[in-house]
Short mmCIF file of C-alpha atoms and ligand atoms in Angstrom, two decimals:
data_model
loop_
_atom_site.label_atom_id
_atom_site.label_comp_id
_atom_site.label_asym_id
_atom_site.label_seq_id
_atom_site.Cartn_x
_atom_site.Cartn_y
_atom_site.Cartn_z
CA MET A 132 -16.61 -0.54 -149.56
CA GLY A 133 -17.72 3.12 -149.48
CA GLN A 134 -16.64 5.68 -152.04
CA ASN A 135 -14.24 7.38 -149.63
CA ASP A 136 -12.60 4.05 -148.74
CA GLU A 137 -11.85 3.49 -152.39
CA ILE A 138 -10.42 6.98 -152.71
CA LYS A 139 -8.36 6.45 -149.56
CA LYS A 140 -6.86 3.35 -151.15
CA LEU A 141 -5.99 5.32 -154.29
CA MET A 142 -4.39 7.98 -152.13
CA GLU A 143 -2.34 5.51 -150.13
CA ALA A 144 -1.07 4.08 -153.41
CA GLN A 145 0.68 7.37 -154.26
CA ASP A 146 4.44 7.27 -153.89
CA LEU A 147 5.66 10.56 -152.42
CA MET A 148 9.24 9.80 -153.41
CA LEU A 149 8.19 10.30 -157.03
CA PRO A 150 7.28 13.65 -158.60
CA PRO A 151 3.54 14.46 -158.62
CA PRO A 152 1.56 12.61 -161.32
CA GLY A 153 0.41 14.66 -164.30
CA GLN A 154 -3.10 13.28 -164.49
CA GLU A 155 -6.13 13.93 -162.30
CA PRO A 156 -7.37 12.94 -159.79
CA GLN A 157 -4.14 11.04 -158.98
CA ARG A 158 -2.27 14.34 -158.77
CA GLN A 159 -4.63 15.62 -156.07
CA HIS A 160 -4.49 12.30 -154.20
CA TYR A 161 -0.72 12.74 -154.15
CA PHE A 162 -1.02 16.26 -152.71
CA ILE A 163 -3.50 15.21 -150.03
CA LYS A 164 -0.92 12.71 -148.86
CA LYS A 165 1.77 15.41 -148.98
CA CYS A 166 -0.41 17.77 -146.91
CA ARG A 167 -0.94 14.99 -144.42
CA GLU A 168 2.79 14.71 -143.82
CA ILE A 169 3.13 18.42 -143.17
CA ILE A 170 0.07 18.59 -140.95
CA ARG A 171 1.16 15.57 -138.94
CA ALA A 172 4.60 17.14 -138.39
CA LYS A 173 3.08 20.47 -137.33
CA SER A 174 0.64 18.81 -135.01
CA ASP A 175 3.41 16.69 -133.40
CA LYS A 176 5.38 19.86 -132.83
CA MET A 177 2.43 21.70 -131.33
CA GLY A 178 1.28 18.73 -129.28
CA ARG A 179 -2.32 19.05 -130.46
CA PRO A 180 -4.34 18.32 -133.58
CA LEU A 181 -4.62 21.08 -136.19
CA THR A 182 -8.18 22.33 -136.57
CA ALA A 183 -10.03 23.54 -139.66
CA CYS A 184 -13.33 25.34 -140.09
CA SER A 185 -15.28 25.48 -143.33
CA VAL A 186 -17.94 28.16 -143.78
CA CYS A 187 -20.34 27.87 -146.68
CA MET A 188 -22.38 30.71 -148.16
CA GLY A 189 -24.74 30.58 -151.09
CA CYS A 190 -26.66 27.87 -152.85
CA GLN A 191 -26.85 24.08 -152.89
CA MET A 192 -24.01 23.95 -155.42
CA ASN A 193 -21.73 25.64 -152.95
CA ALA A 194 -22.98 23.37 -150.17
CA ARG A 195 -21.95 20.38 -152.26
CA ASP A 196 -18.58 21.96 -153.04
CA SER A 197 -18.01 22.57 -149.33
CA GLU A 198 -18.59 18.87 -148.65
CA LYS A 199 -15.70 18.24 -151.04
CA LEU A 200 -13.51 20.79 -149.25
CA ILE A 201 -14.24 19.15 -145.90
CA GLY A 202 -13.56 15.69 -147.36
CA ILE A 203 -10.13 16.87 -148.48
CA LEU A 204 -9.36 18.68 -145.21
CA GLU A 205 -10.22 15.60 -143.16
CA GLN A 206 -8.11 13.35 -145.34
CA ALA A 207 -5.26 15.82 -145.03
CA GLY A 208 -5.42 15.36 -141.27
CA TYR A 209 -7.28 18.40 -139.99
CA GLN A 210 -9.80 18.05 -137.18
CA MET A 211 -12.96 19.84 -138.34
CA THR A 212 -14.55 22.37 -135.98
CA GLU A 213 -17.47 24.79 -136.14
CA ASP A 214 -15.34 27.41 -134.40
CA GLU A 215 -13.87 29.94 -136.81
CA ASN A 216 -10.96 30.50 -134.45
CA ALA A 217 -9.15 27.55 -136.05
CA ASP A 218 -5.77 26.80 -137.62
CA PHE A 219 -7.30 26.83 -141.09
CA VAL A 220 -10.50 28.66 -142.07
CA ILE A 221 -12.03 28.51 -145.50
CA TYR A 222 -14.99 30.56 -146.75
CA ASN A 223 -16.80 29.23 -149.79
CA THR A 224 -18.34 32.46 -151.05
CA CYS A 225 -21.40 33.49 -153.05
CA THR A 226 -21.76 36.63 -155.13
CA VAL A 227 -25.28 36.42 -156.49
CA ARG A 228 -26.31 39.55 -154.58
CA ASP A 229 -24.11 42.26 -153.15
CA ASN A 230 -25.11 41.56 -149.54
CA ALA A 231 -23.39 38.16 -149.88
CA ASN A 232 -20.14 40.00 -150.70
CA GLN A 233 -20.53 42.49 -147.86
CA LYS A 234 -20.96 39.62 -145.43
CA VAL A 235 -17.60 38.17 -146.46
CA TYR A 236 -15.77 41.46 -145.98
CA GLY A 237 -17.39 41.89 -142.56
CA ARG A 238 -16.40 38.43 -141.41
CA LEU A 239 -12.86 38.80 -142.75
CA GLY A 240 -12.40 41.72 -140.38
CA VAL A 241 -13.30 39.47 -137.46
CA LEU A 242 -10.96 36.70 -138.71
CA ASN A 243 -8.11 39.18 -138.90
CA GLY A 244 -8.52 39.87 -135.19
CA MET A 245 -8.36 36.15 -134.46
CA LYS A 246 -5.32 35.65 -136.68
CA LYS A 247 -3.39 38.29 -134.77
CA LYS A 248 -3.79 36.12 -131.67
CA ASN A 249 -3.10 32.78 -133.39
CA PRO A 250 -0.03 33.03 -135.63
CA HIS A 251 -0.69 29.48 -136.94
CA MET A 252 -4.00 30.51 -138.41
CA ARG A 253 -4.33 30.38 -142.21
CA ILE A 254 -7.27 31.89 -144.07
CA ALA A 255 -8.60 30.74 -147.44
CA LEU A 256 -11.31 32.08 -149.74
CA CYS A 257 -12.89 30.26 -152.65
CA GLY A 258 -16.16 30.12 -154.58
CA CYS A 259 -18.08 32.43 -156.86
CA MET A 260 -17.02 35.78 -155.41
CA MET A 261 -13.39 34.94 -156.16
CA GLN A 262 -14.14 34.81 -159.88
CA GLU A 263 -14.59 38.59 -159.88
CA GLU A 264 -11.47 40.54 -160.77
CA SER A 265 -12.50 43.54 -158.63
CA VAL A 266 -12.83 41.31 -155.58
CA ILE A 267 -9.34 39.86 -156.04
CA GLN A 268 -7.89 43.35 -156.37
CA LYS A 269 -9.64 44.48 -153.20
CA ILE A 270 -8.47 41.47 -151.20
CA LYS A 271 -4.91 41.82 -152.45
CA LYS A 272 -4.88 45.43 -151.38
CA SER A 273 -6.94 45.61 -148.21
CA TYR A 274 -7.07 42.04 -146.86
CA ARG A 275 -3.45 41.02 -147.09
CA PHE A 276 -3.83 38.50 -144.28
CA VAL A 277 -5.71 36.09 -146.56
CA ASP A 278 -3.35 33.19 -147.38
CA LEU A 279 -5.06 31.23 -150.13
CA ILE A 280 -7.52 32.21 -152.86
CA PHE A 281 -8.98 30.05 -155.60
CA GLY A 282 -12.16 30.07 -157.66
CA THR A 283 -14.93 27.81 -158.86
CA HIS A 284 -13.18 26.26 -161.88
CA ASN A 285 -10.22 24.81 -160.04
CA ILE A 286 -11.81 23.70 -156.78
CA PHE A 287 -10.62 20.17 -157.56
CA LYS A 288 -7.05 21.54 -157.22
CA PHE A 289 -7.61 22.40 -153.55
CA PRO A 290 -5.16 19.73 -152.25
CA GLU A 291 -2.36 21.03 -154.45
CA LEU A 292 -3.05 24.65 -153.50
CA LEU A 293 -3.32 23.79 -149.82
CA TYR A 294 0.06 22.11 -150.07
CA ARG A 295 1.56 25.17 -151.73
CA MET A 296 0.12 27.37 -149.00
CA LEU A 297 1.44 25.11 -146.21
CA GLU A 298 4.86 25.01 -147.82
CA SER A 299 5.21 28.74 -148.36
CA ASP A 300 4.84 31.76 -146.15
CA GLY A 301 3.50 33.87 -148.98
CA ARG A 302 0.05 34.07 -150.41
CA VAL A 303 -1.24 31.59 -152.98
CA ILE A 304 -3.71 32.88 -155.55
CA ASP A 305 -4.97 30.71 -158.40
CA ILE A 306 -8.03 31.80 -160.37
CA TRP A 307 -9.00 30.23 -163.67
CA GLN A 308 -11.18 31.98 -166.20
CA SER A 309 -12.85 28.77 -167.33
CA THR A 310 -12.44 25.03 -167.56
CA ASP A 311 -13.78 22.08 -169.48
CA GLN A 312 -12.44 19.69 -166.86
CA ILE A 313 -14.67 17.76 -164.50
CA VAL A 314 -12.53 15.87 -162.00
CA GLU A 315 -14.19 12.87 -160.35
CA ASP A 316 -13.18 10.79 -157.34
CA LEU A 317 -12.06 13.21 -154.69
CA PRO A 318 -12.99 12.62 -151.05
CA ILE A 319 -16.29 14.02 -149.76
CA VAL A 320 -17.79 14.33 -146.29
CA ARG A 321 -21.57 14.50 -146.45
CA LYS A 322 -23.41 16.82 -144.08
CA TYR A 323 -26.33 14.40 -143.87
CA PRO A 324 -25.80 10.62 -143.96
CA PHE A 325 -29.19 9.98 -145.54
CA LYS A 326 -29.44 12.66 -148.24
CA SER A 327 -27.03 14.17 -150.68
CA GLY A 328 -26.64 16.68 -153.47
CA VAL A 329 -25.29 15.31 -156.74
CA ASN A 330 -23.94 17.64 -159.42
CA VAL A 331 -25.29 16.83 -162.83
CA MET A 332 -23.96 19.92 -164.53
CA PHE A 333 -21.88 22.98 -163.86
CA GLY A 334 -22.15 26.49 -165.22
CA CYS A 335 -24.86 28.32 -167.07
CA ASN A 336 -25.39 29.56 -170.63
CA ASN A 337 -28.52 31.61 -170.12
CA PHE A 338 -27.18 35.07 -169.40
CA CYS A 339 -30.21 36.52 -167.69
CA SER A 340 -29.30 40.19 -167.77
CA TYR A 341 -29.22 40.68 -163.95
CA CYS A 342 -27.25 37.56 -163.16
CA ILE A 343 -23.56 37.16 -162.45
CA VAL A 344 -23.61 33.35 -162.36
CA PRO A 345 -22.61 32.73 -166.01
CA TYR A 346 -19.56 34.95 -165.44
CA VAL A 347 -18.44 33.22 -162.25
CA ARG A 348 -19.47 29.63 -162.94
CA GLY A 349 -18.64 29.54 -166.64
CA ARG A 350 -20.31 27.73 -169.53
CA GLU A 351 -22.56 24.72 -169.14
CA ARG A 352 -20.79 21.40 -168.71
CA SER A 353 -22.70 18.20 -168.02
CA ARG A 354 -21.27 15.24 -166.19
CA ARG A 355 -21.48 11.95 -168.04
CA PRO A 356 -24.55 9.89 -167.09
CA LYS A 357 -22.39 6.93 -166.14
CA ASP A 358 -20.42 9.02 -163.63
CA ILE A 359 -23.61 10.42 -162.13
CA LEU A 360 -25.26 7.01 -161.90
CA ARG A 361 -22.13 5.42 -160.43
CA GLU A 362 -22.06 8.13 -157.75
CA ILE A 363 -25.73 7.65 -156.88
CA VAL A 364 -25.42 3.83 -156.74
CA GLN A 365 -22.56 4.33 -154.31
CA LEU A 366 -24.53 6.86 -152.26
CA ALA A 367 -27.52 4.51 -152.06
CA ALA A 368 -25.18 1.74 -150.91
CA ASP A 369 -23.91 4.13 -148.21
CA GLY A 370 -27.47 4.63 -146.92
CA VAL A 371 -28.57 7.70 -148.85
CA VAL A 372 -32.33 7.63 -149.49
CA GLU A 373 -32.72 11.03 -151.14
CA VAL A 374 -30.64 12.76 -153.80
CA MET A 375 -30.92 16.31 -155.07
CA LEU A 376 -29.64 16.58 -158.63
CA LEU A 377 -27.94 19.94 -158.93
CA GLY A 378 -27.39 22.28 -161.83
CA GLN A 379 -28.02 25.94 -162.61
CA ASN A 380 -30.41 24.83 -165.32
CA VAL A 381 -30.97 21.08 -165.15
CA ASN A 382 -33.38 21.14 -168.07
CA SER A 383 -30.55 21.73 -170.49
CA TYR A 384 -28.64 18.76 -169.10
CA GLY A 385 -26.78 16.65 -171.65
CA LYS A 386 -26.62 19.15 -174.46
CA ASN A 387 -22.82 19.26 -174.60
CA LEU A 388 -22.27 15.53 -174.16
CA GLU A 389 -21.02 13.29 -176.95
CA GLU A 390 -23.97 10.94 -176.61
CA SER A 391 -26.89 13.27 -176.27
CA VAL A 392 -29.04 12.49 -173.21
CA SER A 393 -31.97 14.53 -171.94
CA PHE A 394 -32.55 15.33 -168.28
CA ALA A 395 -35.76 13.30 -168.41
CA GLU A 396 -33.81 10.29 -169.67
CA LEU A 397 -31.27 10.72 -166.90
CA LEU A 398 -34.10 10.80 -164.34
CA ARG A 399 -35.48 7.53 -165.72
CA GLU A 400 -32.11 5.89 -165.10
CA VAL A 401 -31.74 7.36 -161.59
CA GLU A 402 -35.23 6.03 -160.76
CA LYS A 403 -33.99 2.46 -161.31
CA ILE A 404 -31.37 2.64 -158.57
CA ASP A 405 -32.22 0.28 -155.71
CA GLY A 406 -32.37 1.69 -152.22
CA LEU A 407 -32.92 5.23 -153.42
CA GLU A 408 -36.36 6.46 -152.37
CA ARG A 409 -36.53 10.12 -153.29
CA ILE A 410 -35.21 12.18 -156.17
CA ARG A 411 -35.20 15.97 -156.22
CA PHE A 412 -33.62 18.40 -158.62
CA MET A 413 -32.97 22.08 -159.01
CA THR A 414 -33.08 24.51 -160.75
CA SER A 415 -35.41 24.40 -163.76
CA HIS A 416 -35.60 27.24 -166.23
CA PRO A 417 -39.21 27.65 -167.42
CA LYS A 418 -38.12 28.11 -171.05
CA ASP A 419 -36.54 24.64 -171.15
CA LEU A 420 -39.03 22.58 -169.16
CA SER A 421 -40.14 19.80 -171.51
CA ASP A 422 -43.36 17.79 -171.70
CA GLU A 423 -41.15 14.73 -171.48
CA LEU A 424 -39.97 15.89 -168.04
CA ILE A 425 -43.53 16.43 -166.83
CA GLN A 426 -44.39 12.94 -168.08
CA VAL A 427 -41.41 11.35 -166.31
CA MET A 428 -42.31 13.14 -163.08
CA LYS A 429 -45.90 12.06 -163.38
CA GLU A 430 -45.03 8.39 -163.86
CA SER A 431 -42.28 8.30 -161.27
CA GLN A 432 -42.53 6.66 -157.87
CA LYS A 433 -39.43 8.42 -156.61
CA ILE A 434 -39.31 11.93 -158.05
CA CYS A 435 -40.60 14.30 -155.39
CA ARG A 436 -43.75 16.28 -155.99
CA HIS A 437 -41.92 19.58 -156.11
CA LEU A 438 -40.75 21.86 -158.86
CA HIS A 439 -38.72 24.99 -158.26
CA LEU A 440 -39.54 27.16 -161.24
CA PRO A 441 -38.09 30.67 -160.96
CA LEU A 442 -40.50 33.30 -162.26
CA GLN A 443 -38.28 36.36 -161.58
CA SER A 444 -41.02 38.72 -162.81
CA GLY A 445 -44.61 38.51 -163.97
CA SER A 446 -44.29 41.46 -166.34
CA THR A 447 -43.57 40.42 -169.92
CA ARG A 448 -41.82 43.73 -170.53
CA ILE A 449 -39.45 43.17 -167.59
CA LEU A 450 -38.99 39.48 -168.46
CA GLN A 451 -37.83 40.58 -171.87
CA ALA A 452 -35.36 43.06 -170.38
CA MET A 453 -34.19 40.28 -168.08
CA ASN A 454 -33.57 38.05 -171.12
CA ARG A 455 -35.69 35.29 -169.63
CA ARG A 456 -37.13 34.24 -172.97
CA TYR A 457 -40.72 33.60 -171.86
CA THR A 458 -43.77 35.80 -171.37
CA LYS A 459 -46.14 36.09 -168.43
CA GLU A 460 -48.69 34.04 -170.38
CA GLN A 461 -46.20 31.32 -171.25
CA TYR A 462 -45.18 30.97 -167.60
CA LEU A 463 -48.81 30.77 -166.51
CA GLU A 464 -49.61 28.16 -169.14
CA LEU A 465 -46.67 26.07 -168.03
CA ALA A 466 -47.67 26.34 -164.37
CA TRP A 467 -51.25 25.32 -165.22
CA LYS A 468 -50.04 22.40 -167.28
CA ILE A 469 -47.86 21.16 -164.41
CA ARG A 470 -50.66 21.57 -161.85
CA ARG A 471 -53.12 19.82 -164.19
CA GLU A 472 -50.82 16.87 -164.94
CA ILE A 473 -49.51 16.44 -161.39
CA PRO A 474 -52.19 17.81 -159.04
CA ASP A 475 -50.30 17.08 -155.82
CA ILE A 476 -47.18 18.96 -156.92
CA ALA A 477 -45.84 22.02 -155.12
CA ILE A 478 -44.43 24.82 -157.23
CA THR A 479 -41.97 27.20 -155.63
CA THR A 480 -40.26 30.16 -157.22
CA ASP A 481 -37.75 33.01 -157.08
CA ILE A 482 -38.80 36.61 -157.74
CA ILE A 483 -36.72 39.75 -158.12
CA VAL A 484 -38.20 43.18 -157.37
CA GLY A 485 -36.59 46.44 -158.44
CA PHE A 486 -35.04 45.41 -161.76
CA PRO A 487 -34.07 48.50 -163.82
CA GLY A 488 -37.14 50.17 -165.27
CA GLU A 489 -39.57 48.19 -163.13
CA THR A 490 -42.62 50.20 -162.03
CA LEU A 491 -45.27 49.39 -159.46
CA GLU A 492 -47.52 48.37 -162.39
CA ASP A 493 -44.96 45.73 -163.34
CA VAL A 494 -44.95 44.47 -159.76
CA GLU A 495 -48.78 44.23 -159.99
CA GLU A 496 -48.26 41.85 -162.93
CA THR A 497 -45.96 39.74 -160.76
CA ILE A 498 -48.50 39.80 -157.95
CA ASP A 499 -51.14 38.67 -160.42
CA VAL A 500 -49.06 35.59 -161.31
CA VAL A 501 -48.52 34.84 -157.62
CA ARG A 502 -52.29 35.08 -157.03
CA GLN A 503 -53.01 32.76 -159.95
CA VAL A 504 -50.33 30.11 -159.40
CA LYS A 505 -50.40 30.26 -155.58
CA PHE A 506 -46.81 29.17 -155.08
CA GLU A 507 -46.24 26.94 -152.04
CA ASN A 508 -43.23 29.12 -151.38
CA ALA A 509 -41.54 32.03 -153.13
CA PHE A 510 -38.13 33.48 -152.43
CA THR A 511 -38.31 37.21 -153.02
CA PHE A 512 -35.20 39.31 -153.59
CA LEU A 513 -34.54 43.00 -154.00
CA TYR A 514 -32.64 43.54 -157.24
CA SER A 515 -28.92 43.83 -156.63
CA LYS A 516 -26.71 45.51 -159.21
CA ARG A 517 -23.90 43.17 -160.25
CA THR A 518 -21.01 44.84 -162.03
CA GLY A 519 -20.35 43.32 -165.44
CA THR A 520 -23.93 42.21 -166.10
CA PRO A 521 -25.98 43.97 -168.82
CA ALA A 522 -28.56 45.15 -166.27
CA ALA A 523 -25.91 46.98 -164.25
CA ALA A 524 -25.26 49.20 -167.28
CA MET A 525 -28.95 50.06 -167.76
CA GLU A 526 -29.63 53.71 -167.13
CA ASN A 527 -33.08 53.41 -165.62
CA GLN A 528 -32.11 51.87 -162.25
CA THR A 529 -35.17 51.70 -160.00
CA PRO A 530 -35.14 54.01 -156.96
CA GLU A 531 -34.76 52.04 -153.74
CA ALA A 532 -37.99 53.37 -152.25
CA VAL A 533 -40.03 52.19 -155.25
CA ALA A 534 -38.38 48.76 -155.14
CA LYS A 535 -39.01 48.48 -151.40
CA GLU A 536 -42.66 49.42 -151.75
CA GLY A 537 -43.19 46.81 -154.46
CA PHE A 538 -41.25 44.24 -152.47
CA ASP A 539 -43.36 44.66 -149.33
CA LYS A 540 -46.58 44.47 -151.31
CA LEU A 541 -45.46 41.32 -153.08
CA LEU A 542 -44.24 39.66 -149.91
CA LYS A 543 -47.64 40.05 -148.27
CA VAL A 544 -49.38 38.35 -151.23
CA VAL A 545 -46.74 35.59 -151.34
CA GLN A 546 -47.33 34.84 -147.66
CA ASP A 547 -51.13 34.84 -147.98
CA THR A 548 -51.31 32.69 -151.11
CA ALA A 549 -48.66 30.24 -149.87
CA ARG A 550 -50.54 29.74 -146.62
CA GLU A 551 -53.76 29.14 -148.53
CA ARG A 552 -52.10 26.56 -150.75
CA VAL A 553 -50.07 24.81 -148.04
CA ALA A 554 -53.16 24.62 -145.81
CA LEU A 555 -54.88 22.37 -148.36
CA LEU A 556 -52.97 19.40 -146.92
CA GLN A 557 -54.41 19.93 -143.43
CA GLY A 558 -55.50 16.63 -141.85
CA GLN A 559 -53.78 14.39 -144.42
CA THR A 560 -51.25 11.75 -143.44
CA LEU A 561 -48.20 11.88 -145.71
CA PRO A 562 -44.69 10.42 -145.74
CA ALA A 563 -42.01 12.76 -144.38
CA LEU A 564 -38.27 12.22 -144.31
CA ALA A 565 -37.09 12.96 -140.76
CA GLU A 566 -34.08 15.22 -141.32
CA GLU A 567 -32.99 16.65 -138.00
CA VAL A 568 -33.85 17.45 -134.41
CA ASN A 569 -35.68 20.77 -134.30
CA SER A 570 -33.30 23.49 -133.20
CA GLN A 571 -35.97 25.37 -131.19
CA ASP A 572 -37.54 22.37 -129.46
CA VAL A 573 -35.51 19.17 -129.06
CA SER A 574 -38.61 17.05 -128.49
CA LEU A 575 -39.50 17.67 -132.14
CA LEU A 576 -38.06 16.38 -135.39
CA THR A 577 -38.07 18.36 -138.59
CA GLY A 578 -39.22 16.39 -141.59
CA ARG A 579 -39.82 17.13 -145.24
CA LEU A 580 -42.76 16.01 -147.34
CA SER A 581 -42.30 14.89 -150.90
CA ASN A 582 -43.62 18.30 -151.96
CA ASN A 583 -40.85 19.95 -149.92
CA THR A 584 -43.15 21.31 -147.20
CA ILE A 585 -41.61 21.13 -143.75
CA VAL A 586 -43.38 19.39 -140.87
CA HIS A 587 -42.32 19.39 -137.23
CA PHE A 588 -43.44 16.40 -135.18
CA PRO A 589 -42.60 14.71 -131.87
CA GLY A 590 -39.78 12.18 -132.22
CA ASP A 591 -36.21 11.44 -131.33
CA ALA A 592 -32.84 11.35 -133.05
CA SER A 593 -33.08 7.58 -133.71
CA MET A 594 -35.72 8.32 -136.37
CA ILE A 595 -33.50 10.67 -138.40
CA GLY A 596 -33.07 9.48 -141.96
CA LYS A 597 -36.31 7.48 -141.94
CA ILE A 598 -39.37 8.18 -144.03
CA MET A 599 -42.37 8.14 -141.71
CA ASP A 600 -46.08 8.73 -142.07
CA VAL A 601 -46.97 12.01 -140.43
CA ARG A 602 -50.43 13.44 -139.84
CA LEU A 603 -50.45 17.13 -140.72
CA GLU A 604 -52.33 18.75 -137.87
CA ALA A 605 -51.73 22.48 -137.85
CA CYS A 606 -50.65 24.65 -140.76
CA HIS A 607 -48.42 27.57 -139.76
CA GLY A 608 -47.99 29.32 -143.10
CA PHE A 609 -45.12 27.65 -144.92
CA TYR A 610 -44.84 24.68 -142.51
CA TYR A 611 -46.88 22.19 -140.46
CA VAL A 612 -46.89 20.77 -136.98
CA GLY A 613 -47.97 17.12 -136.98
CA LYS A 614 -47.69 13.69 -135.44
CA ALA A 615 -46.07 10.47 -136.68
CA VAL A 616 -48.66 7.70 -137.05
CA GLN A 617 -48.34 3.94 -137.05
CA VAL A 618 -49.71 2.38 -140.25
N1 5AD B 893 -30.36 40.60 -157.77
C1 5AD B 893 -31.31 40.01 -157.02
N2 5AD B 893 -31.58 38.71 -157.07
C2 5AD B 893 -30.86 37.95 -157.94
N3 5AD B 893 -30.91 36.64 -158.22
C3 5AD B 893 -29.97 36.38 -159.14
N4 5AD B 893 -29.31 37.51 -159.49
C4 5AD B 893 -29.87 38.51 -158.75
C5 5AD B 893 -29.62 39.90 -158.64
N5 5AD B 893 -28.70 40.51 -159.38
C6 5AD B 893 -31.87 35.73 -157.63
C7 5AD B 893 -32.73 35.08 -158.70
C8 5AD B 893 -32.22 33.66 -158.72
C9 5AD B 893 -31.81 33.46 -157.29
C10 5AD B 893 -30.88 32.33 -157.06
O1 5AD B 893 -31.20 34.68 -156.96
O2 5AD B 893 -34.07 35.13 -158.29
O3 5AD B 893 -33.20 32.74 -159.14
FE1 SF4 B 894 -24.16 32.13 -155.21
FE2 SF4 B 894 -24.80 31.62 -157.71
FE3 SF4 B 894 -22.46 30.92 -156.82
FE4 SF4 B 894 -24.61 29.62 -155.99
S1 SF4 B 894 -23.79 29.66 -158.09
S2 SF4 B 894 -22.97 30.33 -154.71
S3 SF4 B 894 -26.09 31.33 -155.91
S4 SF4 B 894 -23.24 33.00 -157.05
#
């Protein structure tokens, strides 16, 4: 029996004649069933199913959360659609950079137009952006057509809040400042049948001075190993071959648990799960990456040959102002050690340009690290000022033109070095997990190598979810075009 079947049974067991249970997740199971009654009645009245659309912005954590939202919406009786002109629309928002926020406001304007034409339409917002007081004030004042708002800490309460929204004509707003609760066993609909994200921890304690995440996702909380392992065993039984262990800083996993467990120890246990073929994880903070982890990766048959190791800056002065707690030299040493111990590993990174006080000389330091490490891929971002973070209050904000100049220079080096590094695999035959039909050319499949490099190769939908040997024929910068081979 799959995980959702078990949850369905628990839900069916709820008696709606009784008041809602006090404990979780039973309380939410009860409210899903309640929502189902209302939605069924509405849909009977309207003579058509009620539709719901879930839009996800932001990182892998949000993607996983959105799978939970969809799981709940489906169980409540909504028919999911990609079309935002639906009876219920929910945006799971991100706030890491200001452009993420602007996107939400822009799209809300469009939704408002749709809502005027469909009086049944209900609009919900959740996720990181909702944890900001200024955002809530703005929505209350200027976006009064939004019906439901909740944040990151109480996402597990979605069924109860949805019920309250369906029951009332007014607006439901429920934002928590923090939580120590981790609620297990709510329904989930996975985007991919063969791969899945798995939360290992929530929140972040690092307080990098530019970053809003610790304020919107709260303090670090690790899930218990037995809950994580139980979830992965279940996923493997459902046909999942690859898991991505998710946390803002997985290397500090286990620190707040009663029985102290390291991330490396957790990985050793995950490795033992039958049927599972690939293990990924993200994100690693360089300051916490242990030798034990490198050793476990090196010995593992299942952990993918990929490490995402955000650099943010190559200038020790800027790193210090960012509160990253490592120097340029320490980062380089770590990268060398990883490349030495695991030669076939790919290292990818995140870099911010335009942090307060950053000069073009600082960017040269970053470029120097990129030239030395030769990241297989690097995500480069222009610094975005986030209200409430220490960096936002710094007086020496970098002029946009300087930031842009540094950014363009860096991007060019990132592209050149990545191509050089990725091209080293040319001509090799390596296993790739076929993930989807290529959106540009339907005769091609898009697959992923253990080291996270993408390869497009001829194939059909029946191969999706399989790990196949693919000959890497032509390197196109960050990705390959290849051919599946019989072995
Ligand atoms: N401005 C620009 N980029 C940021 N990031 C986090 N906060 C900011 C910010 N204020 C980037 C970091 C992080 C990635 C997820 O987003 O590089 O690793
Ligand atoms: Fe965006 Fe950070 Fe929230 Fe992920 S955790 S959605 S990156 S703000």
